[in-house]
Amino acid sequence: MSTSGRPSPTVPARPADASAPAGRDPALPPGAGPAPRGRHRGDHRIPLVLAVPAILTAAFALLPLVYLGVRALEHGPGRAREIVVSPRTLELLGNSLRLTLTVVLITLLLGVSLAWLTQRTRLPGARLWAVVATLPLAVPSYVMAFGWLSAVPGASGFTGAVLALSLACFPYVFLPVAAVLRTSDPAREEAARALGHSSTGVFLRVTLPRLRPAALGGALLVALYVVSDFGAVSIMRYDTFTRAIFMSYRASFDRTPAAALACVLVVITLLLVAAERRVRGRGELAAVGRGSARPPRRVPLGRLAPLALAWCATIASAALLLPVGTLVWWIVTGSSATWQPAALAATAWSTIAVAAAGAALTTLLALPVGVIAARYRTRTSRLLEQAAYAAHALPGITVALALVFLSVRYARPLYQEYPLLVIAYAALFLPLAVTGVRTAVQQSPAVLEDVARSLGHGPLAVLRRVTLPLAAPGVATGAALTFVVIMKELPLTLLLRPSGMDTLATRLWTHTENQAHAAAAPYALALILIAAVPAHLLGRHRS
């Protein structure tokens, strides 16, 4: 939301040729020397063509932390330490971690179950349900929260925040898991069935291990989204770090308390990334060879079909029908509704343009970091990946103030200009694209890159001719996710947008602040409809 990418098709491992000379990879073409072993396991140095841009990207992503360091230590380390260890901070930490863990578990349940039903069972209307499962990406968390709070006034606090964030974020898990289920070769599962394993045994022993990297990548994006969310927790009146930071900024000119709390968020982010990397493991995720072009066998649901349909319909109603229905109700019954088609069209175009520019820059910066994270398991690669994730846990308002601080002091021409807003989006949402690239590269066979190197191609040629073409679906998915999330970004856009420029999110928030809900409804509905286009493309079945 972060969530996170669509992997390239995987193929089964080619059986070893007993006649091949010892030490030679039988997958190599005749006459080729032995493929370099272990490059994808980090046994070799990262090539400069990847290392240099990745280091520049990491430095760029760490810029907001420079601001935090200056502000947090403005009154000395003693004052910062006093804020960090205060009972209020510990309470916020407990609230944030409890919310994050609960939402992650629920999104894993929703995302994996929907992916399995739509991709591996004979669910009636499976293609339609797959598209529907991606559409909540188009609903901002604050719209989801307001819709539920309007319909169920008692759904506030922790319960309301869990409900809104889970329904808004589960597509981050569904998309990568569905991609793996759709593109993975069925040979291993068929072999397991031939050995007498039941459908449940095949799922637990063969399918689920292959889903783990994609599911954990999506869960990491969800966790990062939750710890940095401001809109849903504010509407649901549940205290987390982001809400406390915002209130601190509004209540005082002293930025030290907010900066110290933001530093705690950065530490939480680094711990989340490290934990996901450890649990993800080191197993190979791609096999070698052409494999079978047969689609995976779909499991008949039998008497469970009505229950599966009810499950899908319940999730769709909660995540889509209720918030959209609330918007329609605002428009139909609200006396403050004011339709301004020209203003709505201009705002929609500004939103699309700035989101597209932000997604393009973010994806470009994510490419070297994602490839390194997938292919080189070294201390340097871990540091680069963690640096890319650092700013994502910060509330948008903190990143915005950091870039205002840096631009006013060191790059005055960028202040309140369009490029600064695009740069801020890239700093905040870099992990979305990095996760998409990393997952796609992991799913593509590393031995194909080894073959290209053995044929004399340099690092740049291998990247351009082998790695990027194989990872293209995942890169596109990361870019689409980034585009959708940028469209919904609120606090950062409010602070950094150029004078006279509005997005659908800022217009929506302005009207909502003035209690003009019917006037806000057209902008909210337009935001959902535009974001639904890439969400539909993400969920569309591909043969």
GROMACS .gro file of N, CA and C in nm, residues 121-265:
model
  435
  121THR      N    1  -0.797  -2.314  -0.768
  121THR     CA    2  -0.920  -2.389  -0.751
  121THR      C    3  -1.017  -2.357  -0.863
  122ARG      N    4  -1.116  -2.441  -0.876
  122ARG     CA    5  -1.221  -2.417  -0.976
  122ARG      C    6  -1.330  -2.328  -0.918
  123LEU      N    7  -1.290  -2.214  -0.868
  123LEU     CA    8  -1.383  -2.118  -0.812
  123LEU      C    9  -1.464  -2.054  -0.924
  124PRO      N   10  -1.596  -2.056  -0.916
  124PRO     CA   11  -1.677  -1.990  -1.019
  124PRO      C   12  -1.642  -1.841  -1.028
  125GLY      N   13  -1.615  -1.793  -1.150
  125GLY     CA   14  -1.579  -1.652  -1.170
  125GLY      C   15  -1.443  -1.617  -1.114
  126ALA      N   16  -1.346  -1.709  -1.121
  126ALA     CA   17  -1.216  -1.687  -1.058
  126ALA      C   18  -1.147  -1.561  -1.112
  127ARG      N   19  -1.155  -1.539  -1.244
  127ARG     CA   20  -1.089  -1.421  -1.301
  127ARG      C   21  -1.149  -1.292  -1.246
  128LEU      N   22  -1.279  -1.288  -1.235
  128LEU     CA   23  -1.345  -1.169  -1.181
  128LEU      C   24  -1.305  -1.146  -1.036
  129TRP      N   25  -1.303  -1.253  -0.957
  129TRP     CA   26  -1.265  -1.237  -0.816
  129TRP      C   27  -1.119  -1.193  -0.803
  130ALA      N   28  -1.032  -1.237  -0.895
  130ALA     CA   29  -0.892  -1.195  -0.891
  130ALA      C   30  -0.880  -1.045  -0.913
  131VAL      N   31  -0.958  -0.992  -1.005
  131VAL     CA   32  -0.956  -0.847  -1.028
  131VAL      C   33  -1.014  -0.773  -0.908
  132VAL      N   34  -1.125  -0.823  -0.855
  132VAL     CA   35  -1.188  -0.759  -0.740
  132VAL      C   36  -1.093  -0.754  -0.621
  133ALA      N   37  -1.010  -0.858  -0.605
  133ALA     CA   38  -0.919  -0.862  -0.491
  133ALA      C   39  -0.810  -0.756  -0.498
  134THR      N   40  -0.783  -0.702  -0.617
  134THR     CA   41  -0.681  -0.597  -0.629
  134THR      C   42  -0.740  -0.456  -0.613
  135LEU      N   43  -0.870  -0.441  -0.631
  135LEU     CA   44  -0.930  -0.308  -0.634
  135LEU      C   45  -0.922  -0.230  -0.503
  136PRO      N   46  -0.917  -0.294  -0.384
  136PRO     CA   47  -0.899  -0.214  -0.262
  136PRO      C   48  -0.772  -0.130  -0.262
  137LEU      N   49  -0.674  -0.162  -0.348
  137LEU     CA   50  -0.557  -0.074  -0.361
  137LEU      C   51  -0.598   0.068  -0.398
  138ALA      N   52  -0.712   0.081  -0.467
  138ALA     CA   53  -0.756   0.212  -0.512
  138ALA      C   54  -0.826   0.292  -0.403
  139VAL      N   55  -0.855   0.230  -0.291
  139VAL     CA   56  -0.928   0.298  -0.183
  139VAL      C   57  -0.829   0.346  -0.078
  140PRO      N   58  -0.813   0.478  -0.061
  140PRO     CA   59  -0.723   0.527   0.044
  140PRO      C   60  -0.766   0.477   0.181
  141SER      N   61  -0.668   0.459   0.268
  141SER     CA   62  -0.701   0.407   0.402
  141SER      C   63  -0.794   0.502   0.478
  142TYR      N   64  -0.779   0.633   0.454
  142TYR     CA   65  -0.865   0.728   0.525
  142TYR      C   66  -1.007   0.724   0.471
  143VAL      N   67  -1.026   0.693   0.342
  143VAL     CA   68  -1.161   0.675   0.288
  143VAL      C   69  -1.222   0.546   0.343
  144MET      N   70  -1.141   0.440   0.349
  144MET     CA   71  -1.188   0.314   0.406
  144MET      C   72  -1.231   0.335   0.551
  145ALA      N   73  -1.149   0.406   0.627
  145ALA     CA   74  -1.181   0.430   0.768
  145ALA      C   75  -1.307   0.513   0.784
  146PHE      N   76  -1.319   0.620   0.704
  146PHE     CA   77  -1.437   0.706   0.717
  146PHE      C   78  -1.564   0.632   0.675
  147GLY      N   79  -1.554   0.548   0.571
  147GLY     CA   80  -1.670   0.473   0.528
  147GLY      C   81  -1.720   0.379   0.638
  148TRP      N   82  -1.628   0.308   0.701
  148TRP     CA   83  -1.669   0.216   0.807
  148TRP      C   84  -1.718   0.290   0.931
  149LEU      N   85  -1.653   0.402   0.963
  149LEU     CA   86  -1.695   0.478   1.080
  149LEU      C   87  -1.833   0.540   1.059
  150SER      N   88  -1.864   0.579   0.934
  150SER     CA   89  -1.996   0.632   0.903
  150SER      C   90  -2.104   0.525   0.913
  151ALA      N   91  -2.070   0.405   0.866
  151ALA     CA   92  -2.168   0.296   0.867
  151ALA      C   93  -2.181   0.231   1.004
  152VAL      N   94  -2.068   0.220   1.075
  152VAL     CA   95  -2.068   0.155   1.207
  152VAL      C   96  -1.996   0.250   1.304
  153PRO      N   97  -2.068   0.344   1.365
  153PRO     CA   98  -2.003   0.444   1.451
  153PRO      C   99  -1.920   0.384   1.563
  154GLY      N  100  -1.953   0.265   1.608
  154GLY     CA  101  -1.876   0.204   1.716
  154GLY      C  102  -1.745   0.144   1.672
  155ALA      N  103  -1.722   0.139   1.541
  155ALA     CA  104  -1.599   0.078   1.488
  155ALA      C  105  -1.485   0.178   1.490
  156SER      N  106  -1.443   0.217   1.607
  156SER     CA  107  -1.333   0.313   1.619
  156SER      C  108  -1.225   0.252   1.708
  157GLY      N  109  -1.120   0.329   1.733
  157GLY     CA  110  -1.012   0.280   1.816
  157GLY      C  111  -0.934   0.169   1.747
  158PHE      N  112  -0.883   0.074   1.827
  158PHE     CA  113  -0.800  -0.033   1.774
  158PHE      C  114  -0.874  -0.119   1.673
  159THR      N  115  -0.998  -0.158   1.707
  159THR     CA  116  -1.075  -0.244   1.617
  159THR      C  117  -1.099  -0.177   1.483
  160GLY      N  118  -1.136  -0.052   1.484
  160GLY     CA  119  -1.161   0.020   1.360
  160GLY      C  120  -1.036   0.036   1.277
  161ALA      N  121  -0.924   0.066   1.342
  161ALA     CA  122  -0.798   0.083   1.269
  161ALA      C  123  -0.756  -0.050   1.206
  162VAL      N  124  -0.769  -0.160   1.279
  162VAL     CA  125  -0.735  -0.291   1.224
  162VAL      C  126  -0.823  -0.323   1.103
  163LEU      N  127  -0.951  -0.297   1.115
  163LEU     CA  128  -1.046  -0.327   1.007
  163LEU      C  129  -1.012  -0.247   0.881
  164ALA      N  130  -0.994  -0.115   0.896
  164ALA     CA  131  -0.969  -0.030   0.780
  164ALA      C  132  -0.836  -0.063   0.713
  165LEU      N  133  -0.731  -0.080   0.792
  165LEU     CA  134  -0.599  -0.105   0.735
  165LEU      C  135  -0.589  -0.245   0.675
  166SER      N  136  -0.652  -0.343   0.735
  166SER     CA  137  -0.648  -0.479   0.680
  166SER      C  138  -0.717  -0.484   0.545
  167LEU      N  139  -0.833  -0.420   0.534
  167LEU     CA  140  -0.907  -0.422   0.408
  167LEU      C  141  -0.836  -0.341   0.300
  168ALA      N  142  -0.765  -0.237   0.340
  168ALA     CA  143  -0.694  -0.154   0.242
  168ALA      C  144  -0.563  -0.216   0.198
  169CYS      N  145  -0.503  -0.304   0.281
  169CYS     CA  146  -0.366  -0.351   0.256
  169CYS      C  147  -0.355  -0.494   0.207
  170PHE      N  148  -0.458  -0.576   0.219
  170PHE     CA  149  -0.438  -0.718   0.184
  170PHE      C  150  -0.398  -0.740   0.038
  171PRO      N  151  -0.429  -0.650  -0.059
  171PRO     CA  152  -0.378  -0.673  -0.195
  171PRO      C  153  -0.226  -0.676  -0.205
  172TYR      N  154  -0.155  -0.614  -0.111
  172TYR     CA  155  -0.009  -0.620  -0.114
  172TYR      C  156   0.041  -0.763  -0.095
  173VAL      N  157  -0.037  -0.845  -0.026
  173VAL     CA  158  -0.003  -0.987  -0.012
  173VAL      C  159  -0.062  -1.067  -0.128
  174PHE      N  160  -0.186  -1.037  -0.164
  174PHE     CA  161  -0.253  -1.113  -0.270
  174PHE      C  162  -0.176  -1.109  -0.402
  175LEU      N  163  -0.129  -0.992  -0.444
  175LEU     CA  164  -0.067  -0.977  -0.576
  175LEU      C  165   0.056  -1.065  -0.596
  176PRO      N  166   0.157  -1.056  -0.510
  176PRO     CA  167   0.275  -1.141  -0.534
  176PRO      C  168   0.247  -1.289  -0.515
  177VAL      N  169   0.161  -1.325  -0.421
  177VAL     CA  170   0.131  -1.466  -0.400
  177VAL      C  171   0.053  -1.522  -0.520
  178ALA      N  172  -0.042  -1.446  -0.570
  178ALA     CA  173  -0.117  -1.490  -0.688
  178ALA      C  174  -0.026  -1.504  -0.809
  179ALA      N  175   0.072  -1.414  -0.822
  179ALA     CA  176   0.165  -1.422  -0.935
  179ALA      C  177   0.247  -1.550  -0.930
  180VAL      N  178   0.294  -1.588  -0.811
  180VAL     CA  179   0.372  -1.711  -0.798
  180VAL      C  180   0.284  -1.833  -0.828
  181LEU      N  181   0.162  -1.835  -0.776
  181LEU     CA  182   0.073  -1.947  -0.801
  181LEU      C  183   0.037  -1.958  -0.949
  182ARG      N  184   0.024  -1.845  -1.015
  182ARG     CA  185  -0.016  -1.845  -1.155
  182ARG      C  186   0.096  -1.889  -1.248
  183THR      N  187   0.219  -1.854  -1.215
  183THR     CA  188   0.329  -1.875  -1.309
  183THR      C  189   0.418  -1.994  -1.273
  184SER      N  190   0.405  -2.051  -1.155
  184SER     CA  191   0.493  -2.161  -1.117
  184SER      C  192   0.454  -2.289  -1.192
  185ASP      N  193   0.553  -2.370  -1.222
  185ASP     CA  194   0.532  -2.493  -1.297
  185ASP      C  195   0.466  -2.598  -1.207
  186PRO      N  196   0.369  -2.675  -1.262
  186PRO     CA  197   0.296  -2.771  -1.178
  186PRO      C  198   0.367  -2.904  -1.158
  187ALA      N  199   0.487  -2.922  -1.217
  187ALA     CA  200   0.550  -3.054  -1.214
  187ALA      C  201   0.575  -3.104  -1.072
  188ARG      N  202   0.624  -3.017  -0.983
  188ARG     CA  203   0.655  -3.061  -0.847
  188ARG      C  204   0.530  -3.103  -0.771
  189GLU      N  205   0.422  -3.027  -0.789
  189GLU     CA  206   0.299  -3.062  -0.720
  189GLU      C  207   0.242  -3.192  -0.774
  190GLU      N  208   0.251  -3.211  -0.907
  190GLU     CA  209   0.202  -3.336  -0.965
  190GLU      C  210   0.285  -3.455  -0.916
  191ALA      N  211   0.416  -3.434  -0.902
  191ALA     CA  212   0.500  -3.541  -0.851
  191ALA      C  213   0.463  -3.576  -0.707
  192ALA      N  214   0.434  -3.475  -0.627
  192ALA     CA  215   0.395  -3.500  -0.488
  192ALA      C  216   0.263  -3.577  -0.482
  193ARG      N  217   0.169  -3.542  -0.568
  193ARG     CA  218   0.042  -3.617  -0.569
  193ARG      C  219   0.066  -3.761  -0.613
  194ALA      N  220   0.155  -3.780  -0.711
  194ALA     CA  221   0.183  -3.915  -0.758
  194ALA      C  222   0.245  -4.000  -0.648
  195LEU      N  223   0.312  -3.936  -0.551
  195LEU     CA  224   0.371  -4.008  -0.440
  195LEU      C  225   0.272  -4.034  -0.327
  196GLY      N  226   0.148  -3.993  -0.348
  196GLY     CA  227   0.043  -4.026  -0.253
  196GLY      C  228   0.005  -3.916  -0.156
  197HIS      N  229   0.060  -3.797  -0.172
  197HIS     CA  230   0.024  -3.687  -0.082
  197HIS      C  231  -0.115  -3.634  -0.115
  198SER      N  232  -0.187  -3.594  -0.014
  198SER     CA  233  -0.318  -3.534  -0.033
  198SER      C  234  -0.302  -3.391  -0.081
  199SER      N  235  -0.415  -3.328  -0.119
  199SER     CA  236  -0.411  -3.189  -0.164
  199SER      C  237  -0.357  -3.098  -0.053
  200THR      N  238  -0.398  -3.127   0.071
  200THR     CA  239  -0.348  -3.047   0.183
  200THR      C  240  -0.198  -3.068   0.202
  201GLY      N  241  -0.152  -3.191   0.190
  201GLY     CA  242  -0.010  -3.219   0.205
  201GLY      C  243   0.072  -3.155   0.096
  202VAL      N  244   0.021  -3.157  -0.027
  202VAL     CA  245   0.092  -3.092  -0.138
  202VAL      C  246   0.103  -2.942  -0.113
  203PHE      N  247  -0.006  -2.882  -0.065
  203PHE     CA  248  -0.003  -2.738  -0.038
  203PHE      C  249   0.098  -2.703   0.070
  204LEU      N  250   0.098  -2.783   0.180
  204LEU     CA  251   0.185  -2.751   0.292
  204LEU      C  252   0.332  -2.780   0.264
  205ARG      N  253   0.361  -2.886   0.188
  205ARG     CA  254   0.499  -2.931   0.171
  205ARG      C  255   0.564  -2.880   0.042
  206VAL      N  256   0.484  -2.850  -0.059
  206VAL     CA  257   0.541  -2.810  -0.189
  206VAL      C  258   0.504  -2.666  -0.224
  207THR      N  259   0.375  -2.634  -0.221
  207THR     CA  260   0.331  -2.503  -0.266
  207THR      C  261   0.367  -2.392  -0.168
  208LEU      N  262   0.337  -2.414  -0.040
  208LEU     CA  263   0.357  -2.308   0.059
  208LEU      C  264   0.502  -2.263   0.069
  209PRO      N  265   0.602  -2.353   0.066
  209PRO     CA  266   0.741  -2.304   0.070
  209PRO      C  267   0.776  -2.212  -0.046
  210ARG      N  268   0.717  -2.234  -0.164
  210ARG     CA  269   0.744  -2.146  -0.277
  210ARG      C  270   0.672  -2.013  -0.263
  211LEU      N  271   0.566  -2.010  -0.184
  211LEU     CA  272   0.493  -1.885  -0.162
  211LEU      C  273   0.557  -1.797  -0.056
  212ARG      N  274   0.643  -1.856   0.027
  212ARG     CA  275   0.695  -1.783   0.142
  212ARG      C  276   0.763  -1.652   0.106
  213PRO      N  277   0.856  -1.648   0.009
  213PRO     CA  278   0.921  -1.519  -0.021
  213PRO      C  279   0.822  -1.412  -0.067
  214ALA      N  280   0.728  -1.450  -0.155
  214ALA     CA  281   0.631  -1.352  -0.203
  214ALA      C  282   0.540  -1.304  -0.091
  215ALA      N  283   0.493  -1.398  -0.007
  215ALA     CA  284   0.404  -1.361   0.103
  215ALA      C  285   0.476  -1.272   0.204
  216LEU      N  286   0.602  -1.304   0.234
  216LEU     CA  287   0.676  -1.222   0.330
  216LEU      C  288   0.709  -1.085   0.273
  217GLY      N  289   0.738  -1.079   0.142
  217GLY     CA  290   0.760  -0.948   0.081
  217GLY      C  291   0.637  -0.862   0.090
  218GLY      N  292   0.519  -0.921   0.061
  218GLY     CA  293   0.395  -0.846   0.075
  218GLY      C  294   0.366  -0.808   0.219
  219ALA      N  295   0.393  -0.900   0.313
  219ALA     CA  296   0.370  -0.870   0.454
  219ALA      C  297   0.459  -0.757   0.503
  220LEU      N  298   0.583  -0.752   0.451
  220LEU     CA  299   0.672  -0.642   0.488
  220LEU      C  300   0.616  -0.508   0.443
  221LEU      N  301   0.564  -0.503   0.319
  221LEU     CA  302   0.504  -0.379   0.271
  221LEU      C  303   0.383  -0.340   0.356
  222VAL      N  304   0.304  -0.439   0.396
  222VAL     CA  305   0.189  -0.410   0.483
  222VAL      C  306   0.237  -0.353   0.616
  223ALA      N  307   0.339  -0.415   0.675
  223ALA     CA  308   0.389  -0.367   0.804
  223ALA      C  309   0.441  -0.225   0.793
  224LEU      N  310   0.516  -0.196   0.687
  224LEU     CA  311   0.569  -0.061   0.670
  224LEU      C  312   0.456   0.039   0.646
  225TYR      N  313   0.355  -0.003   0.573
  225TYR     CA  314   0.240   0.085   0.550
  225TYR      C  315   0.169   0.118   0.681
  226VAL      N  316   0.151   0.016   0.764
  226VAL     CA  317   0.076   0.036   0.888
  226VAL      C  318   0.152   0.127   0.984
  227VAL      N  319   0.282   0.104   1.001
  227VAL     CA  320   0.355   0.185   1.098
  227VAL      C  321   0.367   0.331   1.053
  228SER      N  322   0.349   0.357   0.922
  228SER     CA  323   0.362   0.495   0.874
  228SER      C  324   0.227   0.557   0.839
  229ASP      N  325   0.117   0.483   0.856
  229ASP     CA  326  -0.014   0.537   0.818
  229ASP      C  327  -0.058   0.648   0.914
  230PHE      N  328  -0.117   0.749   0.854
  230PHE     CA  329  -0.168   0.861   0.933
  230PHE      C  330  -0.319   0.875   0.922
  231GLY      N  331  -0.373   0.859   0.801
  231GLY     CA  332  -0.515   0.888   0.779
  231GLY      C  333  -0.609   0.798   0.857
  232ALA      N  334  -0.590   0.666   0.846
  232ALA     CA  335  -0.684   0.573   0.909
  232ALA      C  336  -0.680   0.583   1.061
  233VAL      N  337  -0.560   0.588   1.119
  233VAL     CA  338  -0.551   0.592   1.266
  233VAL      C  339  -0.603   0.724   1.319
  234SER      N  340  -0.590   0.831   1.241
  234SER     CA  341  -0.643   0.961   1.286
  234SER      C  342  -0.795   0.960   1.287
  235ILE      N  343  -0.855   0.909   1.179
  235ILE     CA  344  -1.001   0.906   1.173
  235ILE      C  345  -1.057   0.811   1.278
  236MET      N  346  -0.988   0.699   1.301
  236MET     CA  347  -1.034   0.602   1.401
  236MET      C  348  -0.994   0.639   1.543
  237ARG      N  349  -0.918   0.748   1.557
  237ARG     CA  350  -0.877   0.799   1.689
  237ARG      C  351  -0.802   0.693   1.770
  238TYR      N  352  -0.703   0.634   1.705
  238TYR     CA  353  -0.617   0.535   1.772
  238TYR      C  354  -0.476   0.589   1.772
  239ASP      N  355  -0.417   0.601   1.890
  239ASP     CA  356  -0.286   0.664   1.905
  239ASP      C  357  -0.174   0.571   1.862
  240THR      N  358  -0.100   0.614   1.761
  240THR     CA  359   0.023   0.548   1.718
  240THR      C  360   0.131   0.655   1.704
  241PHE      N  361   0.250   0.613   1.663
  241PHE     CA  362   0.358   0.710   1.646
  241PHE      C  363   0.321   0.819   1.546
  242THR      N  364   0.260   0.780   1.435
  242THR     CA  365   0.231   0.879   1.330
  242THR      C  366   0.135   0.985   1.380
  243ARG      N  367   0.032   0.945   1.450
  243ARG     CA  368  -0.065   1.043   1.502
  243ARG      C  369   0.000   1.131   1.608
  244ALA      N  370   0.083   1.072   1.692
  244ALA     CA  371   0.151   1.151   1.795
  244ALA      C  372   0.248   1.251   1.733
  245ILE      N  373   0.318   1.209   1.628
  245ILE     CA  374   0.412   1.299   1.560
  245ILE      C  375   0.336   1.416   1.499
  246PHE      N  376   0.225   1.388   1.433
  246PHE     CA  377   0.147   1.495   1.371
  246PHE      C  378   0.095   1.593   1.476
  247MET      N  379   0.044   1.540   1.586
  247MET     CA  380  -0.006   1.627   1.692
  247MET      C  381   0.106   1.710   1.753
  248SER      N  382   0.226   1.653   1.763
  248SER     CA  383   0.339   1.727   1.816
  248SER      C  384   0.377   1.842   1.725
  249TYR      N  385   0.376   1.817   1.593
  249TYR     CA  386   0.407   1.924   1.497
  249TYR      C  387   0.305   2.038   1.507
  250ARG      N  388   0.179   2.001   1.524
  250ARG     CA  389   0.075   2.104   1.528
  250ARG      C  390   0.073   2.180   1.660
  251ALA      N  391   0.116   2.114   1.768
  251ALA     CA  392   0.103   2.173   1.901
  251ALA      C  393   0.218   2.264   1.938
  252SER      N  394   0.335   2.248   1.874
  252SER     CA  395   0.452   2.322   1.920
  252SER      C  396   0.547   2.349   1.805
  253PHE      N  397   0.624   2.456   1.819
  253PHE     CA  398   0.730   2.486   1.722
  253PHE      C  399   0.857   2.405   1.753
  254ASP      N  400   0.858   2.339   1.867
  254ASP     CA  401   0.973   2.256   1.904
  254ASP      C  402   0.963   2.123   1.830
  255ARG      N  403   1.056   2.099   1.736
  255ARG     CA  404   1.050   1.979   1.654
  255ARG      C  405   1.122   1.859   1.718
  256THR      N  406   1.186   1.879   1.831
  256THR     CA  407   1.263   1.770   1.892
  256THR      C  408   1.177   1.651   1.930
  257PRO      N  409   1.062   1.667   1.998
  257PRO     CA  410   0.981   1.548   2.034
  257PRO      C  411   0.938   1.468   1.912
  258ALA      N  412   0.889   1.537   1.809
  258ALA     CA  413   0.844   1.466   1.689
  258ALA      C  414   0.960   1.396   1.620
  259ALA      N  415   1.076   1.461   1.613
  259ALA     CA  416   1.192   1.400   1.548
  259ALA      C  417   1.240   1.277   1.626
  260ALA      N  418   1.238   1.285   1.759
  260ALA     CA  419   1.280   1.170   1.838
  260ALA      C  420   1.185   1.051   1.818
  261LEU      N  421   1.055   1.078   1.813
  261LEU     CA  422   0.959   0.970   1.788
  261LEU      C  423   0.978   0.912   1.648
  262ALA      N  424   1.008   0.998   1.551
  262ALA     CA  425   1.031   0.950   1.415
  262ALA      C  426   1.155   0.861   1.409
  263CYS      N  427   1.255   0.891   1.489
  263CYS     CA  428   1.374   0.806   1.494
  263CYS      C  429   1.339   0.665   1.544
  264VAL      N  430   1.246   0.657   1.638
  264VAL     CA  431   1.202   0.525   1.684
  264VAL      C  432   1.136   0.449   1.570
  265LEU      N  433   1.059   0.519   1.487
  265LEU     CA  434   0.996   0.455   1.371
  265LEU      C  435   1.102   0.400   1.275
   0.00000   0.00000   0.00000
